[in-house]
Amino acid sequence: MNAADVRKVKKLATRLGVRDSDVIRFAVKNMLGRLGPLYDPEVHGRNLVPVFVESGAELLRFFDIDASKLEAIINNGVAVDRRVERDDIALLALTGTQEPYAALKLSELDRTERRRQTAAELSESLREYLYAKYVYRPLGEAAETAREPVRLASVGTDQPEVLEGVQR
């Protein structure tokens, strides 16, 4: 932190009526909450997509993370079916630094015609594309095939017949 940052923390603390350390603690806890999956050693591949979609441009710029380093962070030691494609990682790395090229690359990958987008529209389009591809996966075959409900019927004549929970 430089002197200007310290002054801003002090002004913020004064305005909120809290200690400087409370402001810093808030900032650290907020950052850890946003980046939580990155400090979990079990989270890899497609499970890291939301972290980089939501915090990506800011995070990548601040820590000077390029596409190759981002690929190592996301895909290192990950099974093939859990990996994020190299083109999508390059797209993530481009957002925030080279937005026009990122918009062009997104339109190529998404195969849709897009007009020139603002940074906010590009961010939302990128979010939709990556979440659809890596986060909101289609359900497995078992869930797709709806099973017939169990139909019960009594065998004896003295018992009423039960069909799908309705007494007849």
mmCIF file of C-alpha atoms in Angstrom:
data_model
loop_
_atom_site.group_PDB
_atom_site.id
_atom_site.type_symbol
_atom_site.label_atom_id
_atom_site.label_comp_id
_atom_site.label_asym_id
_atom_site.label_seq_id
_atom_site.Cartn_x
_atom_site.Cartn_y
_atom_site.Cartn_z
ATOM 1 C CA MET A 1 0.000 0.000 0.000
ATOM 2 C CA ASN A 2 1.241 3.448 -0.788
ATOM 3 C CA ALA A 3 0.646 6.691 1.133
ATOM 4 C CA ALA A 4 -2.424 7.571 -0.944
ATOM 5 C CA ASP A 5 -4.002 4.198 -0.123
ATOM 6 C CA VAL A 6 -3.354 4.716 3.587
ATOM 7 C CA ARG A 7 -4.980 8.175 3.424
ATOM 8 C CA LYS A 8 -8.033 6.678 1.683
ATOM 9 C CA VAL A 9 -8.304 3.946 4.336
ATOM 10 C CA LYS A 10 -8.111 6.571 7.097
ATOM 11 C CA LYS A 11 -10.756 8.770 5.422
ATOM 12 C CA LEU A 12 -13.034 5.784 4.910
ATOM 13 C CA ALA A 13 -12.591 4.673 8.527
ATOM 14 C CA THR A 14 -13.332 8.170 9.795
ATOM 15 C CA ARG A 15 -16.445 8.483 7.650
ATOM 16 C CA LEU A 16 -17.738 5.076 8.788
ATOM 17 C CA GLY A 17 -16.763 5.695 12.402
ATOM 18 C CA VAL A 18 -14.575 2.583 12.607
ATOM 19 C CA ARG A 19 -10.876 1.832 13.045
ATOM 20 C CA ASP A 20 -8.429 1.698 10.123
ATOM 21 C CA SER A 21 -7.890 -1.993 10.845
ATOM 22 C CA ASP A 22 -11.640 -2.623 10.435
ATOM 23 C CA VAL A 23 -11.510 -1.187 6.913
ATOM 24 C CA ILE A 24 -8.481 -3.316 6.043
ATOM 25 C CA ARG A 25 -10.061 -6.423 7.609
ATOM 26 C CA PHE A 26 -13.215 -5.803 5.547
ATOM 27 C CA ALA A 27 -11.171 -5.480 2.348
ATOM 28 C CA VAL A 28 -9.227 -8.680 3.040
ATOM 29 C CA LYS A 29 -12.329 -10.697 3.981
ATOM 30 C CA ASN A 30 -14.184 -9.404 0.931
ATOM 31 C CA MET A 31 -11.288 -10.350 -1.337
ATOM 32 C CA LEU A 32 -10.956 -13.805 0.252
ATOM 33 C CA GLY A 33 -14.670 -14.374 -0.213
ATOM 34 C CA ARG A 34 -14.504 -13.470 -3.899
ATOM 35 C CA LEU A 35 -11.374 -15.522 -4.537
ATOM 36 C CA GLY A 36 -12.170 -18.426 -2.196
ATOM 37 C CA PRO A 37 -11.963 -21.188 -4.804
ATOM 38 C CA LEU A 38 -8.381 -20.113 -5.636
ATOM 39 C CA TYR A 39 -7.065 -20.972 -2.186
ATOM 40 C CA ASP A 40 -8.864 -24.340 -2.145
ATOM 41 C CA PRO A 41 -6.341 -26.874 -3.557
ATOM 42 C CA GLU A 42 -9.176 -29.204 -4.632
ATOM 43 C CA VAL A 43 -10.771 -26.698 -7.011
ATOM 44 C CA HIS A 44 -9.439 -26.882 -10.575
ATOM 45 C CA GLY A 45 -10.527 -26.577 -14.180
ATOM 46 C CA ARG A 46 -14.069 -25.571 -15.001
ATOM 47 C CA ASN A 47 -14.816 -24.984 -11.305
ATOM 48 C CA LEU A 48 -12.531 -21.924 -11.403
ATOM 49 C CA VAL A 49 -14.390 -20.301 -14.296
ATOM 50 C CA PRO A 50 -16.753 -18.262 -12.055
ATOM 51 C CA VAL A 51 -13.812 -16.734 -10.135
ATOM 52 C CA PHE A 52 -12.167 -15.470 -13.296
ATOM 53 C CA VAL A 53 -15.434 -14.396 -14.922
ATOM 54 C CA GLU A 54 -16.497 -12.349 -11.896
ATOM 55 C CA SER A 55 -13.075 -10.980 -10.845
ATOM 56 C CA GLY A 56 -11.028 -11.752 -13.913
ATOM 57 C CA ALA A 57 -10.085 -8.464 -15.547
ATOM 58 C CA GLU A 58 -9.321 -6.758 -12.256
ATOM 59 C CA LEU A 59 -7.461 -9.778 -10.871
ATOM 60 C CA LEU A 60 -5.488 -10.436 -14.049
ATOM 61 C CA ARG A 61 -4.417 -6.803 -14.399
ATOM 62 C CA PHE A 62 -3.410 -6.347 -10.771
ATOM 63 C CA PHE A 63 -1.299 -9.534 -10.625
ATOM 64 C CA ASP A 64 -0.166 -9.233 -14.266
ATOM 65 C CA ILE A 65 -1.428 -12.713 -15.198
ATOM 66 C CA ASP A 66 -1.180 -13.562 -18.885
ATOM 67 C CA ALA A 67 -2.924 -16.366 -20.789
ATOM 68 C CA SER A 68 -0.208 -18.976 -20.216
ATOM 69 C CA LYS A 69 -0.074 -18.346 -16.478
ATOM 70 C CA LEU A 70 -3.878 -18.336 -16.327
ATOM 71 C CA GLU A 71 -3.981 -21.680 -18.128
ATOM 72 C CA ALA A 72 -1.513 -23.145 -15.608
ATOM 73 C CA ILE A 73 -3.631 -21.848 -12.706
ATOM 74 C CA ILE A 74 -6.860 -23.264 -14.131
ATOM 75 C CA ASN A 75 -5.817 -26.464 -15.919
ATOM 76 C CA ASN A 76 -2.694 -27.693 -14.111
ATOM 77 C CA GLY A 77 -3.215 -31.383 -13.233
ATOM 78 C CA VAL A 78 -6.840 -31.456 -14.381
ATOM 79 C CA ALA A 79 -8.525 -34.364 -16.165
ATOM 80 C CA VAL A 80 -9.321 -33.652 -19.817
ATOM 81 C CA ASP A 81 -13.087 -33.549 -19.265
ATOM 82 C CA ARG A 82 -12.699 -30.885 -16.523
ATOM 83 C CA ARG A 83 -10.316 -28.610 -18.480
ATOM 84 C CA VAL A 84 -11.131 -25.160 -19.808
ATOM 85 C CA GLU A 85 -10.302 -24.790 -23.495
ATOM 86 C CA ARG A 86 -7.248 -22.730 -24.419
ATOM 87 C CA ASP A 87 -9.319 -20.327 -26.587
ATOM 88 C CA ASP A 88 -11.605 -19.603 -23.644
ATOM 89 C CA ILE A 89 -8.636 -18.954 -21.367
ATOM 90 C CA ALA A 90 -7.191 -16.594 -23.973
ATOM 91 C CA LEU A 91 -10.556 -14.838 -24.104
ATOM 92 C CA LEU A 92 -10.562 -14.408 -20.323
ATOM 93 C CA ALA A 93 -7.021 -13.034 -20.448
ATOM 94 C CA LEU A 94 -7.970 -10.526 -23.176
ATOM 95 C CA THR A 95 -10.914 -8.991 -21.335
ATOM 96 C CA GLY A 96 -9.898 -5.866 -19.535
ATOM 97 C CA THR A 97 -6.744 -5.371 -21.571
ATOM 98 C CA GLN A 98 -7.750 -5.680 -25.202
ATOM 99 C CA GLU A 99 -11.538 -5.381 -25.225
ATOM 100 C CA PRO A 100 -12.044 -4.944 -29.004
ATOM 101 C CA TYR A 101 -10.047 -8.097 -29.717
ATOM 102 C CA ALA A 102 -11.855 -9.931 -26.889
ATOM 103 C CA ALA A 103 -15.222 -8.965 -28.417
ATOM 104 C CA LEU A 104 -14.103 -10.232 -31.819
ATOM 105 C CA LYS A 105 -12.790 -13.498 -30.349
ATOM 106 C CA LEU A 106 -15.987 -13.993 -28.336
ATOM 107 C CA SER A 107 -18.129 -13.568 -31.449
ATOM 108 C CA GLU A 108 -15.981 -16.173 -33.240
ATOM 109 C CA LEU A 109 -16.230 -18.657 -30.372
ATOM 110 C CA ASP A 110 -19.919 -18.024 -29.692
ATOM 111 C CA ARG A 111 -20.742 -18.144 -33.420
ATOM 112 C CA THR A 112 -23.183 -15.255 -33.221
ATOM 113 C CA GLU A 113 -23.290 -11.916 -34.941
ATOM 114 C CA ARG A 114 -22.605 -9.172 -32.398
ATOM 115 C CA ARG A 115 -22.570 -5.436 -32.836
ATOM 116 C CA ARG A 116 -19.794 -3.426 -31.202
ATOM 117 C CA GLN A 117 -20.242 -3.835 -27.443
ATOM 118 C CA THR A 118 -19.469 -1.634 -24.475
ATOM 119 C CA ALA A 119 -17.224 -3.028 -21.744
ATOM 120 C CA ALA A 120 -20.274 -3.892 -19.623
ATOM 121 C CA GLU A 121 -22.007 -5.659 -22.530
ATOM 122 C CA LEU A 122 -18.827 -7.549 -23.366
ATOM 123 C CA SER A 123 -18.491 -8.625 -19.751
ATOM 124 C CA GLU A 124 -22.092 -9.857 -19.670
ATOM 125 C CA SER A 125 -21.733 -11.689 -23.005
ATOM 126 C CA LEU A 126 -18.543 -13.339 -21.787
ATOM 127 C CA ARG A 127 -20.249 -14.330 -18.537
ATOM 128 C CA GLU A 128 -23.199 -15.874 -20.418
ATOM 129 C CA TYR A 129 -20.941 -17.745 -22.845
ATOM 130 C CA LEU A 130 -18.580 -19.203 -20.222
ATOM 131 C CA TYR A 131 -21.263 -20.037 -17.668
ATOM 132 C CA ALA A 132 -23.318 -21.830 -20.336
ATOM 133 C CA LYS A 133 -20.288 -23.782 -21.475
ATOM 134 C CA TYR A 134 -18.607 -24.659 -18.168
ATOM 135 C CA VAL A 135 -20.904 -24.003 -15.222
ATOM 136 C CA TYR A 136 -24.450 -24.823 -16.337
ATOM 137 C CA ARG A 137 -23.805 -28.234 -17.788
ATOM 138 C CA PRO A 138 -26.604 -30.366 -19.237
ATOM 139 C CA LEU A 139 -27.989 -32.966 -16.891
ATOM 140 C CA GLY A 140 -26.889 -36.577 -17.298
ATOM 141 C CA GLU A 141 -28.938 -39.142 -19.163
ATOM 142 C CA ALA A 142 -30.332 -40.532 -15.929
ATOM 143 C CA ALA A 143 -31.939 -37.213 -15.064
ATOM 144 C CA GLU A 144 -33.161 -36.595 -18.616
ATOM 145 C CA THR A 145 -35.148 -39.770 -18.892
ATOM 146 C CA ALA A 146 -38.096 -39.367 -16.616
ATOM 147 C CA ARG A 147 -39.059 -42.645 -15.025
ATOM 148 C CA GLU A 148 -42.648 -43.772 -14.980
ATOM 149 C CA PRO A 149 -44.259 -43.448 -11.567
ATOM 150 C CA VAL A 150 -44.620 -46.659 -9.631
ATOM 151 C CA ARG A 151 -48.141 -48.057 -10.004
ATOM 152 C CA LEU A 152 -49.390 -50.212 -7.212
ATOM 153 C CA ALA A 153 -52.468 -52.363 -7.295
ATOM 154 C CA SER A 154 -53.653 -54.627 -4.509
ATOM 155 C CA VAL A 155 -53.895 -58.317 -5.218
ATOM 156 C CA GLY A 156 -56.719 -59.324 -2.897
ATOM 157 C CA THR A 157 -60.378 -58.591 -3.600
ATOM 158 C CA ASP A 158 -61.030 -57.306 -0.107
ATOM 159 C CA GLN A 159 -58.495 -54.466 -0.531
ATOM 160 C CA PRO A 160 -59.272 -51.362 -2.579
ATOM 161 C CA GLU A 161 -57.147 -50.825 -5.672
ATOM 162 C CA VAL A 162 -54.508 -48.112 -5.384
ATOM 163 C CA LEU A 163 -53.302 -46.555 -8.610
ATOM 164 C CA GLU A 164 -50.743 -43.729 -8.410
ATOM 165 C CA GLY A 165 -51.728 -42.912 -4.875
ATOM 166 C CA VAL A 166 -55.466 -42.570 -5.635
ATOM 167 C CA GLN A 167 -57.934 -44.959 -4.029
ATOM 168 C CA ARG A 168 -60.419 -46.444 -6.504
#
